[in-house]
Amino acid sequence: MDRTHLLNELWEYQLKFGYISEKAISRISKKLKVSIVEVESVTTFYHFFHQKPTGKFIVYLNNSIISDIKGHEAVKAAFEKETGSTFNEYGDNEFSLFDTSCIGMSDQEPAALINFQPFTDLTPKKVKGIIDSLKNDENVKDIASKTKSKIQYHPEGDKAIIFRSYEMGKSIREGIKYSPDEIVDKISKAKLLGLGGAFFPVGYKWNSCKNNEADTKYIICNADEGEPGTFKDRALLQYLPGLVIEGMVLAGYATGAKEGIIYLRAEYQYFKKRLEGLLEEFRKTKLLGKDILGVKDFDFDIRIQLGAGSYVCGAASALIESLEGRRGEPPVRTWSATKHGFRHKPTVVNNVETLAYASRIIELGEDHFLSLGTEESPGTKLISISGDVAKPGIYEIEYGTPIIDMLGIEMSQATSPYFIQVSGPSGECINNTEFNRRICKEDIMCGGSFMVFNRTRDLLNILRNFMEFFKEESCGVCTPCRAGNYILNEKVKKMQRGLASQEDIKEIKQWGNIIKLSSRCGLGKSSPNSLIYAVEKFKDYFNLKIPPTNEFLNVEFDMQDAVQEFDSFIKDTQPELDK
Ligand code: SF4
C-alpha cells in the first residue's frame, strides 16, 4: 500500500470516530510509510477532516450566496437554537455545526449535509423537525431529503443531446465499430470542448494521451464540481451516470488507458454506493473489466476516489496531487497531464459533463452534434440556473442561446433580473444592457453556474460572499492569491461600511490585475473577476455608494502628531484623575 491510499485511510478514521486523532495519524504514517508530518499536513488541508472530536451528528450548512438570499441566516440561527451548539466550534455536544461552501444544491437552498446526507429547502421550522427526529434516534438517511433537481429540456425534443433516452452500453457498442484513432477523430471533428470551465479541446487531449507511449495510462473523471451555483454534474451522476461511465470507457479505448478513477467530491458521497452498484452492473454485462464486449485486450475498469473538501482540487493538477495522497496544492508544472499525470503516467482528466457528451457524440455521431450550436461551439450545454427565478434547475441549452431567453417565460422565469453571475464567482457578471449576449464561444462561455439576482439584492453583499469564498479556498502557496484575495475582501467590507473612496476602486483594479497575472493556478487567476467586472459594469451603483471625493478619508494621518496629541491629553487630564 502506498500513499495514494492516504485519503481513504483518513476517511476511514473520520467516518468511524468523527475525527482523526494523533494516534490515528501515527498508525497511518506507519502503514503507508509516510512521515507523521506529511500525514498531518494532508489532514489539515481538507475541509472535512477534523483533528478534534466532533459530535454524533456533523452538520455542514452551505453559506453560498444563493443560500444567503434564500434564508441562510434564519436557518443557521435555528440550527444553533435547536442543537445548543455554536457554528465552527468544537464542543462535547452531540451536534457539531460547520459552515461550508456550495454543496451543489443551489436549486434547493438553503441546504445542509448532516453526516453527509442532504437536507434541502430548509426553514427554521424544518430544522426543528429534523433535529427533533435525530434526537429521537431516527436514522439520518431516512429523514434526509430526496434531492430533486428539476431538469429542463431546451431545446425540446430531438435537439437535446444529453437529456434524451439512455440505453446502457449503446455508445460503447457503437464505439467499438471504430478504431481508437477514429474515435479521437470523431471527438476532434465534433469540436467538443472541456466543460469543467477551461474549455480545452477534448480531441486534442485524447490524441496527446494516445500518442504518449507508456505501460500504464489513466482516465480521470473530475467529479469535484465546486463552483458555487453549479449542480449539473451532480444531476448527471444521479440521473444519467451510465453516460459518464461510458464516456470514460471510450476515452480508455481511444487512448489505450486501462484504469479509470472517478474523483467524487466529498459532498456527493451520499450517492457513492449507488454509483458503485452501477459499476458492478457494467462489469456483469461485460461493459467494464477484461475484453470488454468480447474485444480482445480492450480492458478497462473504474474505481471511485472520494475527495475531502477543497475547491482548488477541481483544478486538474491539484486533483492529481490529491489522488496521489498529498495536499491539493497545484504544483508548478512544465508538463501536461497527458504526458506526466497521475503517478507520472499519461492521464486524461475530463469533467463529468465532458465525458457524458463524448459518449453521446459517439452514439449519435458528430454530425448530429455539429448540426446544433455555433461555428466555434457546436452542440448544447448544461446550465444550472438558480437565484431569483421561478424555475431553478438544469437546462440543456443550444450554444448561441441569448441570455434573455434563459431568463424568460419559456425557461427560468427570472423576476426583475438586475445582476447575473455567469460561471460562478470566478466568472463574469452581466448587467441589464447585456441580456442579448449569447452563451457561446463567440460571445460569453458559461462553465455551468448561472446565478440570477434581482434589484432587491445588495450587490456588495453578493461580492463580499464571493471574496470570502476565495479567501477561504485559496490554498495559500502563492502570496498574490493568499494576500491579494484577503485585501480585496477587506476592500469590499470597507465599501459596505461606507468608508471607501474612489482610490479604493483604483486599488481593487490594481490588486485584481496583480493577482490575475501572478497567481499560479486558475483559482487565483480568476478570483478577482467578479469584483473587477462589477466595478466596471455597475459604475452607477458604485458611484452612489462611494462619493467622488471623501474629504474625511483624504485627511493625511500623521502618527507623530497623534502621539503628541495623546501625550498632552494625558498630561492635562492626569491631575484630574489623580484626585
Ligand atoms: Fe493556491 Fe491560489 Fe496559488 Fe492557486 S493561485 S496555487 S489556489 S495560492
XYZ file of C-alpha atoms and ligand atoms in Angstrom:
587
model
C 0.000 0.000 0.000
C 1.370 3.413 -0.912
C 0.387 6.984 -0.185
C -2.258 7.060 -2.929
C -4.397 5.343 -0.280
C -3.901 8.174 2.178
C -7.257 9.914 1.660
C -9.107 6.607 2.034
C -7.244 5.803 5.247
C -8.078 9.232 6.652
C -11.728 8.858 5.643
C -11.943 5.555 7.470
C -10.996 7.184 10.768
C -13.036 10.330 10.109
C -16.243 8.421 9.405
C -15.757 5.890 12.193
C -14.630 8.168 15.030
C -15.742 11.630 13.861
C -12.154 12.875 13.844
C -8.573 11.873 13.148
C -6.598 11.541 16.346
C -2.816 11.773 16.786
C -2.798 8.011 17.304
C -4.603 7.505 14.000
C -2.114 9.728 12.213
C 0.765 7.785 13.660
C -0.818 4.451 12.620
C -1.482 5.667 9.083
C 2.055 7.015 8.890
C 3.478 3.581 9.744
C 1.082 1.719 7.463
C 1.757 3.840 4.369
C 5.372 4.673 5.218
C 4.671 8.398 5.021
C 6.084 10.688 7.709
C 3.788 11.843 10.518
C 4.336 15.458 9.486
C 3.166 14.728 5.969
C 0.067 12.825 7.099
C -0.729 15.716 9.402
C -0.236 18.280 6.650
C -2.651 16.395 4.387
C -5.185 16.057 7.204
C -5.190 19.785 7.887
C -5.556 20.692 4.226
C -9.026 19.257 3.684
C -12.189 20.815 5.000
C -13.910 17.571 6.052
C -11.087 16.099 8.118
C -11.187 17.082 11.780
C -8.424 16.741 14.317
C -10.650 17.409 17.299
C -13.539 15.177 18.386
C -16.900 16.009 16.828
C -20.419 15.078 17.890
C -22.514 12.154 16.714
C -24.017 14.420 14.048
C -21.922 16.742 11.906
C -23.890 19.451 10.142
C -22.382 21.343 7.211
C -24.564 24.296 6.293
C -23.974 25.861 2.906
C -23.095 29.559 3.142
C -23.032 30.333 -0.597
C -24.708 33.500 -1.867
C -27.730 31.562 -3.134
C -28.200 30.039 0.303
C -27.784 33.537 1.740
C -30.572 35.091 -0.324
C -32.874 32.146 0.382
C -32.763 32.463 4.158
C -29.414 31.096 5.365
C -29.182 33.347 8.436
C -32.511 32.224 9.918
C -31.695 28.566 9.237
C -28.262 28.946 10.825
C -29.815 30.511 13.930
C -32.349 27.671 14.066
C -29.594 25.040 13.996
C -27.831 26.778 16.892
C -31.062 27.155 18.875
C -32.252 23.580 18.382
C -28.902 21.900 18.987
C -27.394 24.219 21.593
C -24.132 24.200 19.596
C -22.290 27.098 18.009
C -21.112 27.073 14.415
C -17.438 26.302 13.806
C -16.713 25.488 17.442
C -15.781 22.094 18.798
C -17.513 21.022 21.989
C -18.934 17.965 23.662
C -22.430 18.418 22.247
C -23.740 15.554 20.111
C -24.227 18.060 17.267
C -21.226 19.739 15.628
C -22.044 22.611 13.290
C -19.822 23.916 10.499
C -20.125 26.380 7.649
C -19.258 25.075 4.232
C -19.228 26.463 0.713
C -21.624 25.416 -2.073
C -22.739 21.776 -1.776
C -24.268 21.572 -5.262
C -27.869 22.255 -4.229
C -28.382 25.820 -5.442
C -31.806 24.953 -6.807
C -32.937 23.838 -3.327
C -31.367 26.278 -0.882
C -30.817 26.676 1.984
C -29.316 23.214 2.130
C -27.093 21.308 4.514
C -25.375 17.968 4.831
C -25.896 16.060 8.057
C -23.491 13.155 8.321
C -23.129 13.673 4.568
C -26.830 13.160 3.860
C -28.544 16.071 2.038
C -31.233 18.246 3.613
C -32.747 20.806 1.260
C -35.204 23.741 1.175
C -34.567 24.309 4.861
C -36.610 26.636 7.039
C -36.315 27.190 10.802
C -39.418 25.016 11.254
C -37.956 22.243 9.134
C -34.686 22.414 11.084
C -36.588 21.936 14.344
C -38.317 18.858 12.926
C -35.039 17.361 11.706
C -33.190 17.929 14.978
C -36.129 16.531 16.993
C -36.144 13.418 14.815
C -32.391 12.954 15.216
C -32.673 13.379 18.983
C -35.341 10.647 18.871
C -32.816 8.323 17.265
C -34.357 8.349 13.808
C -31.965 7.334 11.071
C -30.302 10.282 9.269
C -30.678 8.601 5.902
C -34.387 8.009 6.450
C -35.138 11.657 7.129
C -32.779 13.137 4.505
C -34.349 14.941 1.554
C -34.690 13.172 -1.696
C -32.768 15.618 -3.887
C -34.959 16.501 -6.775
C -33.319 18.847 -9.281
C -35.693 19.908 -11.988
C -34.275 19.001 -15.347
C -35.480 21.237 -18.136
C -35.070 20.349 -21.755
C -34.239 23.195 -24.042
C -34.347 22.990 -26.955
C -37.187 20.489 -26.846
C -37.289 17.009 -28.313
C -34.800 15.762 -30.831
C -32.329 18.563 -30.345
C -31.487 17.533 -26.790
C -28.184 15.687 -26.732
C -27.817 14.796 -23.078
C -31.384 14.646 -21.801
C -32.781 12.058 -24.184
C -33.423 8.380 -23.552
C -30.450 6.333 -22.433
C -29.681 2.727 -23.307
C -26.931 1.119 -21.261
C -23.812 0.314 -23.315
C -25.119 1.832 -26.560
C -22.224 4.263 -27.070
C -19.602 1.607 -26.220
C -21.217 -0.787 -28.708
C -21.168 1.974 -31.289
C -17.595 2.942 -30.349
C -16.030 -0.476 -30.893
C -17.090 -0.337 -34.542
C -14.277 2.213 -34.940
C -10.548 2.166 -34.301
C -9.112 4.240 -31.413
C -7.782 6.733 -33.984
C -11.229 7.099 -35.497
C -12.766 7.726 -32.065
C -10.282 10.527 -31.394
C -11.012 11.861 -34.854
C -14.761 11.936 -34.220
C -14.337 13.791 -30.931
C -11.968 16.271 -32.615
C -14.320 16.808 -35.565
C -17.190 17.480 -33.161
C -15.023 20.260 -31.624
C -16.011 19.102 -28.163
C -14.640 21.457 -25.513
C -13.814 20.514 -21.932
C -16.783 21.598 -19.845
C -15.138 21.981 -16.456
C -14.565 25.671 -17.155
C -11.297 25.722 -19.118
C -12.926 24.751 -22.473
C -9.806 22.952 -23.696
C -10.359 20.876 -26.899
C -11.084 17.307 -25.816
C -9.913 15.662 -29.051
C -6.507 17.295 -28.641
C -6.215 15.985 -25.080
C -7.200 12.415 -26.011
C -4.872 12.438 -29.002
C -1.946 13.633 -26.925
C -2.515 10.885 -24.316
C -2.908 8.275 -27.061
C 0.398 9.288 -28.654
C 2.387 9.188 -25.420
C 3.767 5.677 -25.106
C 3.612 4.182 -21.598
C 2.915 0.874 -19.865
C 0.055 2.454 -17.897
C -2.313 5.307 -18.635
C -5.245 6.722 -16.711
C -8.625 8.317 -17.374
C -9.801 10.513 -14.534
C -13.338 11.770 -14.271
C -13.290 15.059 -12.423
C -16.466 14.942 -10.334
C -15.287 17.674 -7.998
C -17.693 20.363 -9.202
C -17.282 23.101 -6.631
C -18.028 26.380 -8.401
C -20.772 27.996 -6.316
C -24.067 27.855 -8.158
C -23.379 24.744 -10.222
C -25.133 21.415 -9.709
C -25.320 19.931 -13.217
C -22.595 17.308 -12.632
C -24.402 16.088 -9.535
C -27.611 15.734 -11.536
C -25.784 13.889 -14.318
C -24.235 11.468 -11.836
C -27.606 10.931 -10.192
C -29.825 10.660 -13.269
C -27.550 9.607 -16.145
C -24.396 8.144 -14.553
C -24.150 5.487 -17.274
C -23.370 8.164 -19.853
C -20.397 9.348 -17.787
C -19.072 5.833 -17.251
C -19.367 5.093 -20.970
C -17.500 8.304 -21.775
C -14.660 7.066 -19.580
C -14.648 3.638 -21.225
C -14.500 5.255 -24.667
C -11.672 7.550 -23.552
C -9.826 4.436 -22.346
C -10.432 2.688 -25.652
C -9.220 5.722 -27.627
C -6.077 6.387 -25.598
C -5.072 2.893 -24.503
C -5.719 3.584 -20.807
C -6.936 0.639 -18.777
C -7.695 2.295 -15.467
C -10.280 4.926 -14.682
C -10.866 6.873 -11.493
C -13.904 8.957 -10.610
C -12.718 11.671 -8.219
C -16.006 12.298 -6.430
C -16.360 15.400 -4.285
C -17.000 14.503 -0.658
C -20.250 16.473 -0.671
C -21.697 13.894 -3.114
C -20.809 10.775 -1.166
C -24.492 10.066 -0.448
C -24.773 8.527 -3.911
C -21.341 6.836 -3.989
C -22.838 3.421 -3.167
C -25.353 3.720 -5.979
C -22.536 4.567 -8.385
C -20.541 1.572 -7.174
C -23.590 -0.629 -7.763
C -23.825 0.636 -11.328
C -20.121 -0.054 -11.936
C -20.798 -3.615 -10.794
C -23.665 -3.895 -13.283
C -21.324 -2.677 -16.023
C -18.839 -5.388 -15.055
C -21.503 -8.086 -15.079
C -22.623 -7.090 -18.563
C -19.051 -7.040 -19.908
C -19.079 -3.254 -20.321
C -16.206 -2.970 -17.847
C -13.375 -5.341 -16.997
C -11.390 -7.637 -19.281
C -12.042 -7.960 -23.005
C -14.953 -5.534 -22.970
C -17.811 -6.726 -25.197
C -15.526 -9.537 -26.319
C -12.934 -7.229 -27.878
C -9.550 -8.787 -27.159
C -7.284 -6.695 -24.930
C -9.890 -3.988 -24.539
C -9.600 -3.904 -20.751
C -10.828 -1.043 -18.636
C -12.094 -0.693 -15.084
C -13.114 2.177 -12.846
C -12.825 2.920 -9.135
C -14.147 5.830 -7.119
C -11.907 8.070 -5.045
C -13.584 10.338 -2.549
C -12.264 13.899 -2.236
C -12.281 15.542 1.170
C -13.433 19.120 0.692
C -11.252 21.513 -1.265
C -12.399 23.783 -4.104
C -8.927 24.020 -5.612
C -8.873 20.234 -6.184
C -11.274 20.885 -9.062
C -8.166 22.031 -10.973
C -6.658 19.017 -12.764
C -3.144 19.451 -11.378
C -4.369 19.811 -7.776
C -6.736 16.881 -8.256
C -3.815 14.678 -9.284
C -1.850 15.792 -6.196
C -4.853 14.869 -4.085
C -5.198 11.453 -5.762
C -1.534 10.839 -5.002
C -2.216 11.414 -1.309
C -0.875 14.944 -0.990
C -2.276 18.341 -0.124
C -4.304 19.525 -3.085
C -1.919 22.355 -3.886
C -1.454 22.960 -7.607
C 2.219 22.308 -8.384
C 4.344 24.411 -10.724
C 4.036 22.360 -13.893
C 6.103 22.465 -17.011
C 4.434 19.405 -18.495
C 0.900 18.383 -19.308
C -1.039 15.610 -17.544
C -1.367 13.764 -20.850
C 2.408 13.232 -20.645
C 3.093 13.093 -16.897
C -0.149 12.890 -14.975
C -1.283 10.553 -12.188
C 1.733 8.579 -10.958
C 3.670 10.390 -13.724
C 1.826 8.394 -16.360
C -0.130 9.793 -19.326
C -3.503 10.832 -17.933
C -6.665 12.348 -19.335
C -8.629 14.442 -16.851
C -12.116 15.292 -18.097
C -15.033 16.512 -16.096
C -18.359 14.666 -15.697
C -20.269 16.640 -18.314
C -17.473 16.402 -20.902
C -17.451 12.605 -20.644
C -21.238 12.436 -20.941
C -21.041 14.499 -24.167
C -18.192 12.332 -25.531
C -20.400 9.314 -25.027
C -23.358 10.937 -26.839
C -21.147 12.088 -29.743
C -20.079 8.515 -30.390
C -23.648 7.260 -30.017
C -25.352 9.913 -32.161
C -22.498 10.809 -34.495
C -20.510 14.011 -34.724
C -22.775 15.402 -37.451
C -25.704 15.448 -35.055
C -23.571 17.416 -32.589
C -22.313 19.770 -35.300
C -25.844 20.472 -36.517
C -26.504 22.358 -33.294
C -24.899 25.373 -31.648
C -22.483 27.832 -33.224
C -19.477 27.552 -35.518
C -16.941 27.676 -32.676
C -19.025 25.923 -30.052
C -21.257 23.287 -31.590
C -23.841 21.296 -29.678
C -25.607 22.005 -26.431
C -24.563 22.822 -22.871
C -25.963 22.100 -19.426
C -26.558 25.181 -17.314
C -27.526 25.245 -13.629
C -29.831 28.226 -13.128
C -30.506 29.468 -9.612
C -31.329 32.593 -7.614
C -34.248 34.916 -8.257
C -36.037 32.717 -10.766
C -39.361 30.924 -10.539
C -37.964 27.758 -12.108
C -34.453 26.968 -10.910
C -32.979 23.801 -12.383
C -30.722 22.329 -15.017
C -31.292 23.471 -18.559
C -29.833 21.935 -21.672
C -29.400 24.920 -23.984
C -28.184 25.089 -27.532
C -24.936 27.080 -27.761
C -25.781 30.533 -29.051
C -28.891 30.898 -26.855
C -29.335 34.536 -25.758
C -29.328 35.231 -22.033
C -32.709 36.936 -22.342
C -34.231 33.612 -23.435
C -32.760 31.868 -20.415
C -34.442 34.429 -18.178
C -37.752 34.327 -19.995
C -41.102 32.626 -19.564
C -40.026 29.530 -21.526
C -37.117 28.883 -19.246
C -36.168 30.013 -15.741
C -38.714 32.868 -15.379
C -36.490 35.413 -13.690
C -38.089 38.130 -11.603
C -36.675 41.656 -12.276
C -33.169 40.421 -13.083
C -30.519 43.003 -12.285
C -27.190 41.239 -11.782
C -26.347 37.883 -13.334
C -23.210 35.994 -12.480
C -22.172 33.692 -15.320
C -19.747 30.830 -14.489
C -19.841 31.375 -10.731
C -17.769 33.779 -8.629
C -14.766 33.244 -10.905
C -16.766 34.263 -13.976
C -18.231 37.437 -15.414
C -21.245 39.433 -14.309
C -23.858 40.712 -16.705
C -25.911 43.897 -16.351
C -29.291 44.598 -17.932
C -27.832 46.216 -21.048
C -26.205 42.894 -21.919
C -29.137 40.481 -21.828
C -28.898 39.980 -25.575
C -25.471 38.410 -25.237
C -25.318 34.758 -26.195
C -23.846 31.749 -24.432
C -21.226 30.524 -26.904
C -17.532 30.766 -27.628
C -18.081 33.728 -29.931
C -19.587 35.738 -27.055
C -19.590 34.527 -23.434
C -18.976 30.957 -22.306
C -20.596 29.536 -19.202
C -18.987 26.778 -17.154
C -22.396 25.815 -15.787
C -23.254 28.172 -12.933
C -25.788 30.873 -13.811
C -26.947 32.880 -10.802
C -29.661 35.484 -11.148
C -30.147 38.350 -8.674
C -32.957 40.873 -8.715
C -32.982 44.555 -7.783
C -33.681 43.946 -4.115
C -30.331 42.207 -3.653
C -27.377 44.059 -2.229
C -24.594 43.928 -4.809
C -21.890 44.478 -2.201
C -23.246 41.601 -0.162
C -23.000 39.334 -3.214
C -19.431 40.447 -3.944
C -18.412 40.044 -0.333
C -19.726 36.485 -0.325
C -17.638 35.750 -3.438
C -14.472 37.269 -1.986
C -14.938 35.461 1.345
C -15.179 32.262 -0.663
C -11.870 32.844 -2.447
C -10.156 33.964 0.732
C -11.208 30.690 2.367
C -10.448 28.457 -0.607
C -7.029 29.843 -1.593
C -4.569 27.061 -0.828
C -2.099 29.750 0.200
C 1.055 28.626 -1.578
C 1.401 31.817 -3.588
C 1.363 35.227 -1.975
C -0.639 37.221 -4.568
C -3.589 34.842 -4.207
C -3.299 34.345 -0.433
C -2.789 38.005 0.497
C -4.481 39.598 -2.509
C -7.842 37.918 -2.010
C -7.717 38.889 1.659
C -7.107 42.525 0.651
C -9.911 42.511 -1.930
C -12.270 41.111 0.677
C -11.272 43.889 3.081
C -11.923 46.460 0.336
C -15.481 45.165 -0.126
C -16.026 45.281 3.641
C -14.744 48.864 3.667
C -17.263 49.761 0.947
C -20.035 48.140 2.972
C -19.111 50.285 5.983
C -19.292 53.408 3.802
C -15.624 54.214 4.352
C -14.270 53.612 0.857
C -13.095 56.264 -1.577
C -12.549 56.230 -5.344
C -8.938 55.421 -4.505
C -10.134 52.008 -3.258
C -11.793 51.301 -6.599
C -8.481 52.062 -8.296
C -6.681 49.753 -5.890
C -9.236 46.976 -6.450
C -8.358 47.050 -10.142
C -4.620 47.204 -9.458
C -4.717 44.367 -6.943
C -7.048 42.368 -9.138
C -4.620 42.545 -12.036
C -1.645 41.627 -9.857
C -3.490 38.550 -8.540
C -4.586 37.502 -12.005
C -1.148 37.911 -13.548
C 0.995 36.380 -10.847
C -1.066 33.564 -9.298
C -0.089 30.022 -10.031
C -3.412 28.363 -10.787
C -6.885 29.067 -12.131
C -8.275 29.947 -8.705
C -6.025 32.980 -8.290
C -6.150 33.869 -11.962
C -9.931 34.142 -11.903
C -10.754 35.097 -8.293
C -10.806 38.896 -8.839
C -13.057 38.618 -11.935
C -16.383 39.188 -10.207
C -15.148 42.331 -8.454
C -13.290 43.806 -11.442
C -16.239 43.240 -13.787
C -18.732 44.564 -11.226
C -16.963 47.889 -10.642
C -16.786 48.359 -14.424
C -20.298 47.277 -15.319
C -22.190 48.718 -12.348
C -20.499 52.136 -12.252
C -23.714 53.947 -11.262
C -24.147 51.688 -8.276
C -20.573 52.217 -7.087
C -20.749 55.981 -7.707
C -23.790 56.106 -5.469
C -22.094 54.046 -2.761
C -18.781 55.856 -2.970
C -18.602 59.658 -3.256
C -16.193 61.056 -5.902
C -14.063 62.536 -3.111
C -14.186 61.724 0.520
C -12.774 64.664 2.433
C -12.598 62.804 5.702
C -10.604 59.962 4.192
C -8.287 62.280 2.332
C -7.027 63.934 5.544
C -3.466 62.760 5.978
C -2.854 60.922 9.164
C 0.374 61.804 10.943
C 1.357 59.271 13.586
C 3.778 61.619 15.358
C 1.142 64.337 15.670
C -1.305 61.811 17.037
C 1.163 60.572 19.674
C 1.962 64.144 20.772
C -1.733 64.976 20.990
C -2.374 61.885 23.094
C 0.568 62.752 25.418
C -0.707 66.248 26.032
C -4.227 64.900 26.631
C -2.850 62.568 29.323
C -0.805 65.400 30.870
C -3.891 67.637 31.014
C -6.241 65.042 32.432
C -3.867 63.196 34.795
C -4.179 65.689 37.692
C -7.957 65.328 37.465
C -7.699 61.527 37.534
C -5.273 61.604 40.490
C -7.765 63.465 42.671
Fe -3.038 28.123 -4.308
Fe -4.173 30.445 -5.029
Fe -1.692 29.905 -5.768
Fe -3.747 28.536 -6.827
S -3.324 30.699 -7.095
S -1.787 27.700 -6.122
S -5.111 28.429 -5.034
S -2.428 30.166 -3.638
